Amino acid sequence: MKGRKKAVVLLSSGLDSSVNLFEAAEKYEVVLALTFDYGQKAAKQELAHSAKLAERVGVAHKVVALPWFKDFNRSSLLVESEPVPTGTQVDIQSHQTSLQTAKSVWVPNRNGIFLNIGAAFAEALDAKIVIPGFNAEEATTFPDNSEAFMHQLTKSLAYSTANYVEVECATVKLEKTEIV
């Protein structure tokens, strides 16, 4: 493992971030898996599963609490009384349905905040890479899941990290069916 670039992985325990954790463990020395508790309804499951995944890979795991996300947000991911779109409600092939779903689950700048926190940990741990779990399907609706977003954030991190942390993601160009 020594001699390889160090990386920090953002881990929600979902498909994309889990695959990226295992891919990163093959390519880099993963020094930390970060999971965020921002008041999301699935927090309990995400935190438990992320801890198990990190342990399986042999990586340190840290939970970062961001309770203030609920202070300004009405996303169905955060508000108990709002249903999260599931099953037949989610049709990513339909642009109109996709936009309605996006509005329901949108959390402003969530990925930007997560990646900036990840980059801060990366710099502190002498890591050069921070790895989210993105995919091409979701990038069509959520621009902060896109390859373009990753490139622009990497440019920004050149100004805000002394070791020029970069954002990489093994699944960013893949559809969900290709990831499975």
PDB file of C-alpha atoms in Angstrom:
ATOM      1  CA  MET A   1       0.000   0.000   0.000  1.00  0.00           C
ATOM      2  CA  LYS A   2       2.824   2.414   0.659  1.00  0.00           C
ATOM      3  CA  GLY A   3       3.897   4.442  -2.330  1.00  0.00           C
ATOM      4  CA  ARG A   4       0.371   4.759  -3.696  1.00  0.00           C
ATOM      5  CA  LYS A   5      -1.507   8.054  -3.616  1.00  0.00           C
ATOM      6  CA  LYS A   6      -3.690   8.501  -0.562  1.00  0.00           C
ATOM      7  CA  ALA A   7      -7.436   9.035  -0.910  1.00  0.00           C
ATOM      8  CA  VAL A   8     -10.489   9.895   1.171  1.00  0.00           C
ATOM      9  CA  VAL A   9     -13.790   8.296   0.123  1.00  0.00           C
ATOM     10  CA  LEU A  10     -17.206   9.841   0.761  1.00  0.00           C
ATOM     11  CA  LEU A  11     -19.314   6.841   1.753  1.00  0.00           C
ATOM     12  CA  SER A  12     -23.111   6.751   2.042  1.00  0.00           C
ATOM     13  CA  SER A  13     -23.289   2.948   1.654  1.00  0.00           C
ATOM     14  CA  GLY A  14     -25.315   3.365  -1.534  1.00  0.00           C
ATOM     15  CA  LEU A  15     -24.327   1.548  -4.719  1.00  0.00           C
ATOM     16  CA  ASP A  16     -22.185   4.322  -6.207  1.00  0.00           C
ATOM     17  CA  SER A  17     -20.182   5.194  -3.110  1.00  0.00           C
ATOM     18  CA  SER A  18     -19.741   1.533  -2.129  1.00  0.00           C
ATOM     19  CA  VAL A  19     -18.360   0.624  -5.556  1.00  0.00           C
ATOM     20  CA  ASN A  20     -16.085   3.670  -5.411  1.00  0.00           C
ATOM     21  CA  LEU A  21     -14.785   2.573  -1.996  1.00  0.00           C
ATOM     22  CA  PHE A  22     -13.810  -0.853  -3.323  1.00  0.00           C
ATOM     23  CA  GLU A  23     -12.360   0.592  -6.549  1.00  0.00           C
ATOM     24  CA  ALA A  24     -10.363   3.159  -4.569  1.00  0.00           C
ATOM     25  CA  ALA A  25      -9.018   0.471  -2.236  1.00  0.00           C
ATOM     26  CA  GLU A  26      -7.574  -1.286  -5.299  1.00  0.00           C
ATOM     27  CA  LYS A  27      -6.001   1.854  -6.758  1.00  0.00           C
ATOM     28  CA  TYR A  28      -5.094   4.038  -3.760  1.00  0.00           C
ATOM     29  CA  GLU A  29      -4.208   3.912  -0.119  1.00  0.00           C
ATOM     30  CA  VAL A  30      -7.605   4.864   1.280  1.00  0.00           C
ATOM     31  CA  VAL A  31      -6.890   6.655   4.551  1.00  0.00           C
ATOM     32  CA  LEU A  32     -10.465   7.522   5.523  1.00  0.00           C
ATOM     33  CA  ALA A  33     -14.090   6.848   4.642  1.00  0.00           C
ATOM     34  CA  LEU A  34     -16.350   9.780   5.541  1.00  0.00           C
ATOM     35  CA  THR A  35     -20.081   9.453   6.077  1.00  0.00           C
ATOM     36  CA  PHE A  36     -22.291  12.491   6.569  1.00  0.00           C
ATOM     37  CA  ASP A  37     -25.238  12.696   8.931  1.00  0.00           C
ATOM     38  CA  TYR A  38     -27.135  15.737   7.689  1.00  0.00           C
ATOM     39  CA  GLY A  39     -30.468  14.744   9.185  1.00  0.00           C
ATOM     40  CA  GLN A  40     -31.467  12.492   6.289  1.00  0.00           C
ATOM     41  CA  LYS A  41     -34.208   9.950   6.959  1.00  0.00           C
ATOM     42  CA  ALA A  42     -31.906   7.052   6.063  1.00  0.00           C
ATOM     43  CA  ALA A  43     -29.092   8.218   8.381  1.00  0.00           C
ATOM     44  CA  LYS A  44     -29.293   5.296  10.802  1.00  0.00           C
ATOM     45  CA  GLN A  45     -28.987   2.709   8.022  1.00  0.00           C
ATOM     46  CA  GLU A  46     -26.369   4.691   6.089  1.00  0.00           C
ATOM     47  CA  LEU A  47     -24.156   5.134   9.146  1.00  0.00           C
ATOM     48  CA  ALA A  48     -24.375   1.468  10.157  1.00  0.00           C
ATOM     49  CA  HIS A  49     -23.783   0.096   6.660  1.00  0.00           C
ATOM     50  CA  SER A  50     -20.982   2.560   5.912  1.00  0.00           C
ATOM     51  CA  ALA A  51     -19.175   1.540   9.102  1.00  0.00           C
ATOM     52  CA  LYS A  52     -19.423  -2.133   8.074  1.00  0.00           C
ATOM     53  CA  LEU A  53     -18.165  -1.415   4.550  1.00  0.00           C
ATOM     54  CA  ALA A  54     -15.207   0.594   5.839  1.00  0.00           C
ATOM     55  CA  GLU A  55     -14.358  -2.169   8.294  1.00  0.00           C
ATOM     56  CA  ARG A  56     -14.547  -4.768   5.518  1.00  0.00           C
ATOM     57  CA  VAL A  57     -12.051  -2.792   3.440  1.00  0.00           C
ATOM     58  CA  GLY A  58      -9.893  -2.067   6.490  1.00  0.00           C
ATOM     59  CA  VAL A  59     -10.323   1.699   6.330  1.00  0.00           C
ATOM     60  CA  ALA A  60     -10.835   4.175   9.158  1.00  0.00           C
ATOM     61  CA  HIS A  61     -14.391   5.495   9.211  1.00  0.00           C
ATOM     62  CA  LYS A  62     -15.622   8.852  10.492  1.00  0.00           C
ATOM     63  CA  VAL A  63     -19.115  10.302  10.715  1.00  0.00           C
ATOM     64  CA  VAL A  64     -19.442  14.052  10.210  1.00  0.00           C
ATOM     65  CA  ALA A  65     -22.610  15.539  11.703  1.00  0.00           C
ATOM     66  CA  LEU A  66     -24.179  18.432   9.799  1.00  0.00           C
ATOM     67  CA  PRO A  67     -27.438  19.020  11.704  1.00  0.00           C
ATOM     68  CA  TRP A  68     -27.874  22.548  10.346  1.00  0.00           C
ATOM     69  CA  PHE A  69     -28.867  21.202   6.906  1.00  0.00           C
ATOM     70  CA  LYS A  70     -32.416  20.903   8.269  1.00  0.00           C
ATOM     71  CA  ASP A  71     -32.447  24.592   9.200  1.00  0.00           C
ATOM     72  CA  PHE A  72     -32.855  25.796   5.620  1.00  0.00           C
ATOM     73  CA  ASN A  73     -34.135  22.846   3.675  1.00  0.00           C
ATOM     74  CA  ARG A  74     -37.497  21.252   2.870  1.00  0.00           C
ATOM     75  CA  SER A  75     -36.139  18.277   0.930  1.00  0.00           C
ATOM     76  CA  SER A  76     -38.112  15.062   1.283  1.00  0.00           C
ATOM     77  CA  LEU A  77     -34.806  13.473   2.282  1.00  0.00           C
ATOM     78  CA  LEU A  78     -34.864  15.567   5.465  1.00  0.00           C
ATOM     79  CA  VAL A  79     -38.482  16.333   6.363  1.00  0.00           C
ATOM     80  CA  GLU A  80     -40.317  13.441   8.056  1.00  0.00           C
ATOM     81  CA  SER A  81     -43.747  14.475   6.766  1.00  0.00           C
ATOM     82  CA  GLU A  82     -42.587  14.624   3.125  1.00  0.00           C
ATOM     83  CA  PRO A  83     -42.543  11.293   1.241  1.00  0.00           C
ATOM     84  CA  VAL A  84     -39.379  10.390  -0.659  1.00  0.00           C
ATOM     85  CA  PRO A  85     -40.217   9.397  -4.270  1.00  0.00           C
ATOM     86  CA  THR A  86     -39.841   5.641  -4.742  1.00  0.00           C
ATOM     87  CA  GLY A  87     -40.741   2.838  -7.105  1.00  0.00           C
ATOM     88  CA  THR A  88     -42.893   3.911 -10.020  1.00  0.00           C
ATOM     89  CA  GLN A  89     -42.682   7.576  -8.984  1.00  0.00           C
ATOM     90  CA  VAL A  90     -39.041   7.578 -10.034  1.00  0.00           C
ATOM     91  CA  ASP A  91     -38.741   7.348 -13.802  1.00  0.00           C
ATOM     92  CA  ILE A  92     -35.406   8.793 -14.814  1.00  0.00           C
ATOM     93  CA  GLN A  93     -36.261   8.256 -18.479  1.00  0.00           C
ATOM     94  CA  SER A  94     -39.069  10.835 -18.184  1.00  0.00           C
ATOM     95  CA  HIS A  95     -37.611  14.335 -18.068  1.00  0.00           C
ATOM     96  CA  GLN A  96     -40.708  15.812 -16.389  1.00  0.00           C
ATOM     97  CA  THR A  97     -40.842  13.117 -13.691  1.00  0.00           C
ATOM     98  CA  SER A  98     -37.117  13.451 -13.222  1.00  0.00           C
ATOM     99  CA  LEU A  99     -37.428  17.209 -12.618  1.00  0.00           C
ATOM    100  CA  GLN A 100     -40.246  16.728 -10.097  1.00  0.00           C
ATOM    101  CA  THR A 101     -38.239  14.070  -8.265  1.00  0.00           C
ATOM    102  CA  ALA A 102     -35.161  16.292  -8.295  1.00  0.00           C
ATOM    103  CA  LYS A 103     -37.083  19.191  -6.764  1.00  0.00           C
ATOM    104  CA  SER A 104     -38.435  16.905  -4.046  1.00  0.00           C
ATOM    105  CA  VAL A 105     -35.048  15.507  -2.999  1.00  0.00           C
ATOM    106  CA  TRP A 106     -32.763  18.466  -3.772  1.00  0.00           C
ATOM    107  CA  VAL A 107     -30.502  19.513  -0.896  1.00  0.00           C
ATOM    108  CA  PRO A 108     -28.733  22.789  -1.854  1.00  0.00           C
ATOM    109  CA  ASN A 109     -24.991  22.395  -2.392  1.00  0.00           C
ATOM    110  CA  ARG A 110     -24.939  19.056  -0.560  1.00  0.00           C
ATOM    111  CA  ASN A 111     -22.261  17.505  -2.752  1.00  0.00           C
ATOM    112  CA  GLY A 112     -20.235  20.723  -2.809  1.00  0.00           C
ATOM    113  CA  ILE A 113     -20.223  20.872   0.980  1.00  0.00           C
ATOM    114  CA  PHE A 114     -19.464  17.155   1.341  1.00  0.00           C
ATOM    115  CA  LEU A 115     -16.586  17.321  -1.122  1.00  0.00           C
ATOM    116  CA  ASN A 116     -15.098  20.428   0.469  1.00  0.00           C
ATOM    117  CA  ILE A 117     -15.204  18.760   3.886  1.00  0.00           C
ATOM    118  CA  GLY A 118     -13.682  15.647   2.329  1.00  0.00           C
ATOM    119  CA  ALA A 119     -10.935  17.766   0.763  1.00  0.00           C
ATOM    120  CA  ALA A 120     -10.149  19.343   4.144  1.00  0.00           C
ATOM    121  CA  PHE A 121      -9.764  15.882   5.686  1.00  0.00           C
ATOM    122  CA  ALA A 122      -7.726  14.782   2.667  1.00  0.00           C
ATOM    123  CA  GLU A 123      -5.272  17.646   3.056  1.00  0.00           C
ATOM    124  CA  ALA A 124      -4.970  17.043   6.814  1.00  0.00           C
ATOM    125  CA  LEU A 125      -4.211  13.361   6.130  1.00  0.00           C
ATOM    126  CA  ASP A 126      -1.786  14.133   3.281  1.00  0.00           C
ATOM    127  CA  ALA A 127      -4.168  12.609   0.737  1.00  0.00           C
ATOM    128  CA  LYS A 128      -4.377  13.933  -2.822  1.00  0.00           C
ATOM    129  CA  ILE A 129      -7.746  12.499  -3.849  1.00  0.00           C
ATOM    130  CA  VAL A 130     -11.322  12.781  -2.567  1.00  0.00           C
ATOM    131  CA  ILE A 131     -13.805  10.318  -4.051  1.00  0.00           C
ATOM    132  CA  PRO A 132     -17.610  10.735  -4.130  1.00  0.00           C
ATOM    133  CA  GLY A 133     -20.183   8.268  -5.451  1.00  0.00           C
ATOM    134  CA  PHE A 134     -21.584   9.793  -8.637  1.00  0.00           C
ATOM    135  CA  ASN A 135     -23.129   8.287 -11.776  1.00  0.00           C
ATOM    136  CA  ALA A 136     -24.078   9.536 -15.238  1.00  0.00           C
ATOM    137  CA  GLU A 137     -27.815   8.929 -14.790  1.00  0.00           C
ATOM    138  CA  GLU A 138     -28.196  11.195 -11.791  1.00  0.00           C
ATOM    139  CA  ALA A 139     -25.904  13.817 -13.320  1.00  0.00           C
ATOM    140  CA  THR A 140     -28.557  14.575 -15.948  1.00  0.00           C
ATOM    141  CA  THR A 141     -30.899  15.781 -13.192  1.00  0.00           C
ATOM    142  CA  PHE A 142     -28.431  16.800 -10.492  1.00  0.00           C
ATOM    143  CA  PRO A 143     -25.565  18.836 -11.975  1.00  0.00           C
ATOM    144  CA  ASP A 144     -23.550  18.454  -8.769  1.00  0.00           C
ATOM    145  CA  ASN A 145     -23.231  14.733  -9.605  1.00  0.00           C
ATOM    146  CA  SER A 146     -21.575  15.406 -12.945  1.00  0.00           C
ATOM    147  CA  GLU A 147     -18.095  15.090 -14.338  1.00  0.00           C
ATOM    148  CA  ALA A 148     -18.140  18.824 -15.154  1.00  0.00           C
ATOM    149  CA  PHE A 149     -18.884  19.604 -11.495  1.00  0.00           C
ATOM    150  CA  MET A 150     -15.982  17.399 -10.401  1.00  0.00           C
ATOM    151  CA  HIS A 151     -13.588  19.186 -12.763  1.00  0.00           C
ATOM    152  CA  GLN A 152     -14.717  22.643 -11.639  1.00  0.00           C
ATOM    153  CA  LEU A 153     -14.480  21.690  -7.972  1.00  0.00           C
ATOM    154  CA  THR A 154     -10.979  20.311  -8.528  1.00  0.00           C
ATOM    155  CA  LYS A 155     -10.037  23.707  -9.993  1.00  0.00           C
ATOM    156  CA  SER A 156     -11.490  25.416  -6.919  1.00  0.00           C
ATOM    157  CA  LEU A 157      -9.645  23.060  -4.557  1.00  0.00           C
ATOM    158  CA  ALA A 158      -6.371  24.205  -6.127  1.00  0.00           C
ATOM    159  CA  TYR A 159      -7.058  27.507  -4.349  1.00  0.00           C
ATOM    160  CA  SER A 160      -8.364  26.101  -1.069  1.00  0.00           C
ATOM    161  CA  THR A 161      -6.048  23.152  -0.374  1.00  0.00           C
ATOM    162  CA  ALA A 162      -2.294  23.438  -0.026  1.00  0.00           C
ATOM    163  CA  ASN A 163      -1.692  20.000  -1.548  1.00  0.00           C
ATOM    164  CA  TYR A 164      -4.102  20.510  -4.486  1.00  0.00           C
ATOM    165  CA  VAL A 165      -6.662  17.834  -3.639  1.00  0.00           C
ATOM    166  CA  GLU A 166      -8.435  16.454  -6.705  1.00  0.00           C
ATOM    167  CA  VAL A 167     -11.905  14.936  -7.098  1.00  0.00           C
ATOM    168  CA  GLU A 168     -12.092  11.543  -8.821  1.00  0.00           C
ATOM    169  CA  CYS A 169     -14.930   9.063  -9.240  1.00  0.00           C
ATOM    170  CA  ALA A 170     -14.790   5.658 -10.936  1.00  0.00           C
ATOM    171  CA  THR A 171     -18.529   5.610 -11.709  1.00  0.00           C
ATOM    172  CA  VAL A 172     -19.142   9.181 -12.890  1.00  0.00           C
ATOM    173  CA  LYS A 173     -19.506   8.141 -16.563  1.00  0.00           C
ATOM    174  CA  LEU A 174     -21.549   5.006 -15.852  1.00  0.00           C
ATOM    175  CA  GLU A 175     -25.295   4.383 -15.762  1.00  0.00           C
ATOM    176  CA  LYS A 176     -26.650   2.505 -12.724  1.00  0.00           C
ATOM    177  CA  THR A 177     -27.082  -0.656 -14.805  1.00  0.00           C
ATOM    178  CA  GLU A 178     -23.406  -0.511 -15.804  1.00  0.00           C
ATOM    179  CA  ILE A 179     -22.308  -0.110 -12.188  1.00  0.00           C
ATOM    180  CA  VAL A 180     -24.181  -3.218 -11.067  1.00  0.00           C
TER     181      VAL A 180
END
